[in-house]
PDB file of C-alpha atoms in Angstrom:
ATOM      1  CA  MET A  25      -8.074 -16.025  19.080  1.00  0.00           C
ATOM      2  CA  LEU A  26      -4.453 -14.863  19.346  1.00  0.00           C
ATOM      3  CA  LYS A  27      -4.346 -14.431  15.566  1.00  0.00           C
ATOM      4  CA  LEU A  28      -7.215 -11.936  15.813  1.00  0.00           C
ATOM      5  CA  LEU A  29      -5.241  -9.909  18.346  1.00  0.00           C
ATOM      6  CA  TRP A  30      -2.239  -9.782  16.000  1.00  0.00           C
ATOM      7  CA  ILE A  31      -4.511  -8.605  13.170  1.00  0.00           C
ATOM      8  CA  ALA A  32      -6.071  -5.957  15.415  1.00  0.00           C
ATOM      9  CA  LEU A  33      -2.677  -4.693  16.587  1.00  0.00           C
ATOM     10  CA  GLY A  34      -1.332  -4.542  13.031  1.00  0.00           C
ATOM     11  CA  GLY A  35      -4.549  -2.918  11.874  1.00  0.00           C
ATOM     12  CA  SER A  36      -4.368  -0.181  14.468  1.00  0.00           C
ATOM     13  CA  LEU A  37      -0.748   0.595  13.561  1.00  0.00           C
ATOM     14  CA  GLY A  38      -1.563   0.550   9.844  1.00  0.00           C
ATOM     15  CA  ALA A  39      -4.506   2.883  10.371  1.00  0.00           C
ATOM     16  CA  LEU A  40      -2.334   5.334  12.302  1.00  0.00           C
ATOM     17  CA  CYS A  41       0.269   5.224   9.529  1.00  0.00           C
ATOM     18  CA  ARG A  42      -2.444   5.777   6.939  1.00  0.00           C
ATOM     19  CA  TYR A  43      -3.712   8.834   8.798  1.00  0.00           C
ATOM     20  CA  GLY A  44      -0.193  10.246   9.111  1.00  0.00           C
ATOM     21  CA  LEU A  45       0.513   9.674   5.428  1.00  0.00           C
ATOM     22  CA  SER A  46      -2.778  11.276   4.498  1.00  0.00           C
ATOM     23  CA  VAL A  47      -1.962  14.402   6.494  1.00  0.00           C
ATOM     24  CA  LEU A  48       1.571  14.615   5.075  1.00  0.00           C
ATOM     25  CA  ALA A  49       0.474  13.982   1.485  1.00  0.00           C
ATOM     26  CA  ARG A  50      -2.058  16.814   1.541  1.00  0.00           C
ATOM     27  CA  TRP A  51       0.369  19.332   3.000  1.00  0.00           C
ATOM     28  CA  GLY A  52       0.740  22.191   0.552  1.00  0.00           C
ATOM     29  CA  LEU A  53      -1.236  20.486  -2.217  1.00  0.00           C
ATOM     30  CA  PRO A  54      -4.602  21.530  -3.607  1.00  0.00           C
ATOM     31  CA  PRO A  55      -7.567  19.657  -2.101  1.00  0.00           C
ATOM     32  CA  THR A  56      -8.864  18.791  -5.568  1.00  0.00           C
ATOM     33  CA  PHE A  57      -7.289  15.324  -5.684  1.00  0.00           C
ATOM     34  CA  PRO A  58      -7.248  12.404  -3.195  1.00  0.00           C
ATOM     35  CA  TRP A  59      -3.515  12.758  -2.410  1.00  0.00           C
ATOM     36  CA  GLY A  60      -3.703  10.964   0.939  1.00  0.00           C
ATOM     37  CA  THR A  61      -5.312   7.844  -0.464  1.00  0.00           C
ATOM     38  CA  LEU A  62      -2.888   7.785  -3.370  1.00  0.00           C
ATOM     39  CA  ALA A  63       0.088   8.084  -0.995  1.00  0.00           C
ATOM     40  CA  ALA A  64      -1.221   5.341   1.307  1.00  0.00           C
ATOM     41  CA  ASN A  65      -1.831   2.965  -1.585  1.00  0.00           C
ATOM     42  CA  LEU A  66       1.564   3.590  -3.193  1.00  0.00           C
ATOM     43  CA  VAL A  67       3.494   3.243   0.076  1.00  0.00           C
ATOM     44  CA  GLY A  68       1.486   0.099   0.835  1.00  0.00           C
ATOM     45  CA  CYS A  69       2.348  -1.340  -2.583  1.00  0.00           C
ATOM     46  CA  PHE A  70       6.052  -0.736  -1.986  1.00  0.00           C
ATOM     47  CA  LEU A  71       5.886  -2.272   1.493  1.00  0.00           C
ATOM     48  CA  ILE A  72       3.921  -5.332   0.437  1.00  0.00           C
ATOM     49  CA  GLY A  73       6.393  -6.025  -2.376  1.00  0.00           C
ATOM     50  CA  GLY A  74       9.415  -5.894  -0.108  1.00  0.00           C
ATOM     51  CA  LEU A  75       7.867  -7.562   2.916  1.00  0.00           C
ATOM     52  CA  TRP A  76       6.406 -10.390   0.823  1.00  0.00           C
ATOM     53  CA  VAL A  77       9.914 -11.302  -0.336  1.00  0.00           C
ATOM     54  CA  LEU A  78      11.290 -11.046   3.210  1.00  0.00           C
ATOM     55  CA  ALA A  79       8.432 -13.144   4.600  1.00  0.00           C
ATOM     56  CA  ALA A  80       9.234 -15.916   2.136  1.00  0.00           C
ATOM     57  CA  GLN A  81      13.002 -15.669   2.627  1.00  0.00           C
ATOM     58  CA  TYR A  82      12.861 -15.696   6.418  1.00  0.00           C
ATOM     59  CA  SER A  83       9.791 -17.913   6.835  1.00  0.00           C
ATOM     60  CA  PHE A  84       7.783 -15.389   8.836  1.00  0.00           C
ATOM     61  CA  SER A  85       5.434 -17.038  11.308  1.00  0.00           C
ATOM     62  CA  GLU A  86       1.718 -17.054  10.595  1.00  0.00           C
ATOM     63  CA  GLU A  87       1.226 -14.550  13.411  1.00  0.00           C
ATOM     64  CA  LEU A  88       3.767 -12.146  11.926  1.00  0.00           C
ATOM     65  CA  ARG A  89       2.269 -12.560   8.451  1.00  0.00           C
ATOM     66  CA  VAL A  90      -1.258 -11.681   9.599  1.00  0.00           C
ATOM     67  CA  PHE A  91       0.119  -8.810  11.711  1.00  0.00           C
ATOM     68  CA  ILE A  92       1.924  -7.323   8.695  1.00  0.00           C
ATOM     69  CA  PHE A  93      -0.236  -8.212   5.703  1.00  0.00           C
ATOM     70  CA  THR A  94      -3.790  -8.551   6.991  1.00  0.00           C
ATOM     71  CA  GLY A  95      -3.561  -6.024   9.797  1.00  0.00           C
ATOM     72  CA  GLY A  96      -0.870  -3.475   8.999  1.00  0.00           C
ATOM     73  CA  ILE A  97      -0.857  -3.209   5.232  1.00  0.00           C
ATOM     74  CA  GLY A  98      -4.523  -4.158   5.044  1.00  0.00           C
ATOM     75  CA  SER A  99      -5.486  -1.077   7.032  1.00  0.00           C
ATOM     76  CA  LEU A 100      -2.806   1.140   5.496  1.00  0.00           C
ATOM     77  CA  THR A 101      -3.904   0.633   1.911  1.00  0.00           C
ATOM     78  CA  THR A 102      -7.338   1.786   1.042  1.00  0.00           C
ATOM     79  CA  PHE A 103      -8.501   0.252  -2.185  1.00  0.00           C
ATOM     80  CA  SER A 104     -12.173   0.677  -1.367  1.00  0.00           C
ATOM     81  CA  THR A 105     -11.668   4.353  -0.540  1.00  0.00           C
ATOM     82  CA  TYR A 106      -9.639   4.765  -3.722  1.00  0.00           C
ATOM     83  CA  SER A 107     -12.461   3.204  -5.734  1.00  0.00           C
ATOM     84  CA  LEU A 108     -15.099   5.406  -4.133  1.00  0.00           C
ATOM     85  CA  GLU A 109     -13.059   8.580  -4.608  1.00  0.00           C
ATOM     86  CA  SER A 110     -12.384   7.717  -8.251  1.00  0.00           C
ATOM     87  CA  LEU A 111     -16.079   7.119  -8.859  1.00  0.00           C
ATOM     88  CA  LEU A 112     -17.014  10.373  -7.132  1.00  0.00           C
ATOM     89  CA  LEU A 113     -14.542  12.314  -9.263  1.00  0.00           C
ATOM     90  CA  LEU A 114     -16.097  10.789 -12.389  1.00  0.00           C
ATOM     91  CA  ARG A 115     -19.650  11.485 -11.192  1.00  0.00           C
ATOM     92  CA  GLU A 116     -18.712  15.102 -10.437  1.00  0.00           C
ATOM     93  CA  GLY A 117     -17.666  15.469 -14.068  1.00  0.00           C
ATOM     94  CA  ARG A 118     -13.971  15.594 -13.177  1.00  0.00           C
ATOM     95  CA  VAL A 119     -13.190  12.864 -15.660  1.00  0.00           C
ATOM     96  CA  TRP A 120      -9.478  13.622 -16.028  1.00  0.00           C
ATOM     97  CA  ALA A 121      -8.907  13.602 -12.265  1.00  0.00           C
ATOM     98  CA  GLY A 122     -10.860  10.352 -11.891  1.00  0.00           C
ATOM     99  CA  LEU A 123      -9.016   8.631 -14.716  1.00  0.00           C
ATOM    100  CA  ALA A 124      -5.672   9.974 -13.490  1.00  0.00           C
ATOM    101  CA  ASN A 125      -6.355   8.539 -10.034  1.00  0.00           C
ATOM    102  CA  VAL A 126      -7.138   5.112 -11.513  1.00  0.00           C
ATOM    103  CA  LEU A 127      -4.153   5.138 -13.872  1.00  0.00           C
ATOM    104  CA  VAL A 128      -1.582   6.503 -11.437  1.00  0.00           C
ATOM    105  CA  SER A 129      -2.713   4.242  -8.583  1.00  0.00           C
ATOM    106  CA  ASN A 130      -2.618   1.102 -10.697  1.00  0.00           C
ATOM    107  CA  VAL A 131       0.483   1.733 -12.789  1.00  0.00           C
ATOM    108  CA  LEU A 132       2.617   3.169  -9.988  1.00  0.00           C
ATOM    109  CA  GLY A 133       1.205   0.582  -7.588  1.00  0.00           C
ATOM    110  CA  LEU A 134       2.461  -2.271  -9.755  1.00  0.00           C
ATOM    111  CA  VAL A 135       5.797  -0.543 -10.284  1.00  0.00           C
ATOM    112  CA  LEU A 136       6.250   0.043  -6.544  1.00  0.00           C
ATOM    113  CA  VAL A 137       5.403  -3.581  -5.675  1.00  0.00           C
ATOM    114  CA  ALA A 138       8.177  -4.621  -8.066  1.00  0.00           C
ATOM    115  CA  ILE A 139      10.602  -2.004  -6.706  1.00  0.00           C
ATOM    116  CA  GLY A 140       9.861  -3.013  -3.115  1.00  0.00           C
ATOM    117  CA  ALA A 141      10.473  -6.661  -3.953  1.00  0.00           C
ATOM    118  CA  GLY A 142      13.634  -5.749  -5.855  1.00  0.00           C
ATOM    119  CA  CYS A 143      14.957  -3.730  -2.904  1.00  0.00           C
ATOM    120  CA  ALA A 144      14.342  -6.647  -0.544  1.00  0.00           C
ATOM    121  CA  LEU A 145      16.060  -9.073  -2.921  1.00  0.00           C
ATOM    122  CA  PHE A 146      18.997  -6.674  -3.266  1.00  0.00           C
ATOM    123  CA  LEU A 147      19.317  -6.408   0.528  1.00  0.00           C
ATOM    124  CA  LEU A 148      19.285 -10.197   0.720  1.00  0.00           C
ATOM    125  CA  GLY A 149      22.014 -10.429  -1.919  1.00  0.00           C
ATOM    126  CA  GLU A 150      19.671 -12.273  -4.266  1.00  0.00           C
ATOM    127  CA  PRO A 151      19.424 -11.529  -7.986  1.00  0.00           C
ATOM    128  CA  VAL A 152      16.730  -8.919  -8.446  1.00  0.00           C
ATOM    129  CA  ALA A 153      15.448 -10.799 -11.507  1.00  0.00           C
ATOM    130  CA  ALA A 154      14.453 -13.651  -9.169  1.00  0.00           C
ATOM    131  CA  PHE A 155      11.199 -11.862  -8.301  1.00  0.00           C
ATOM    132  CA  GLY A 156       9.967 -12.161 -11.877  1.00  0.00           C
ATOM    133  CA  ALA A 157      11.012 -15.800 -12.224  1.00  0.00           C
TER     134      ALA A 157
END
């Protein structure tokens, strides 16, 4: 039961962060692209890369892991929303925007997971290449 409370607490914080990122990402940009979802997914990819390394290095407790990964990052990243928005762009005939959303989210997402992990390894004084090993 306590684990569910940790997930709920992390989830509420992640959702608030997602909302804040969404507002910031749309500021001054045209509303013709899902900027907020893209920002949330890319930030989440960076965070999960770095925090995954730290969780392994410092043996995070199960409670802390579910708080961070299931709750916090789980509610921050929005893969289902990303998928729906990409599909809607395609259905609206905005093929380039839909394909760009898929490509940018996936390619930059993978890159940012690796960068986040590399940053964490660097901070730990570990060889950055260790993440790929």
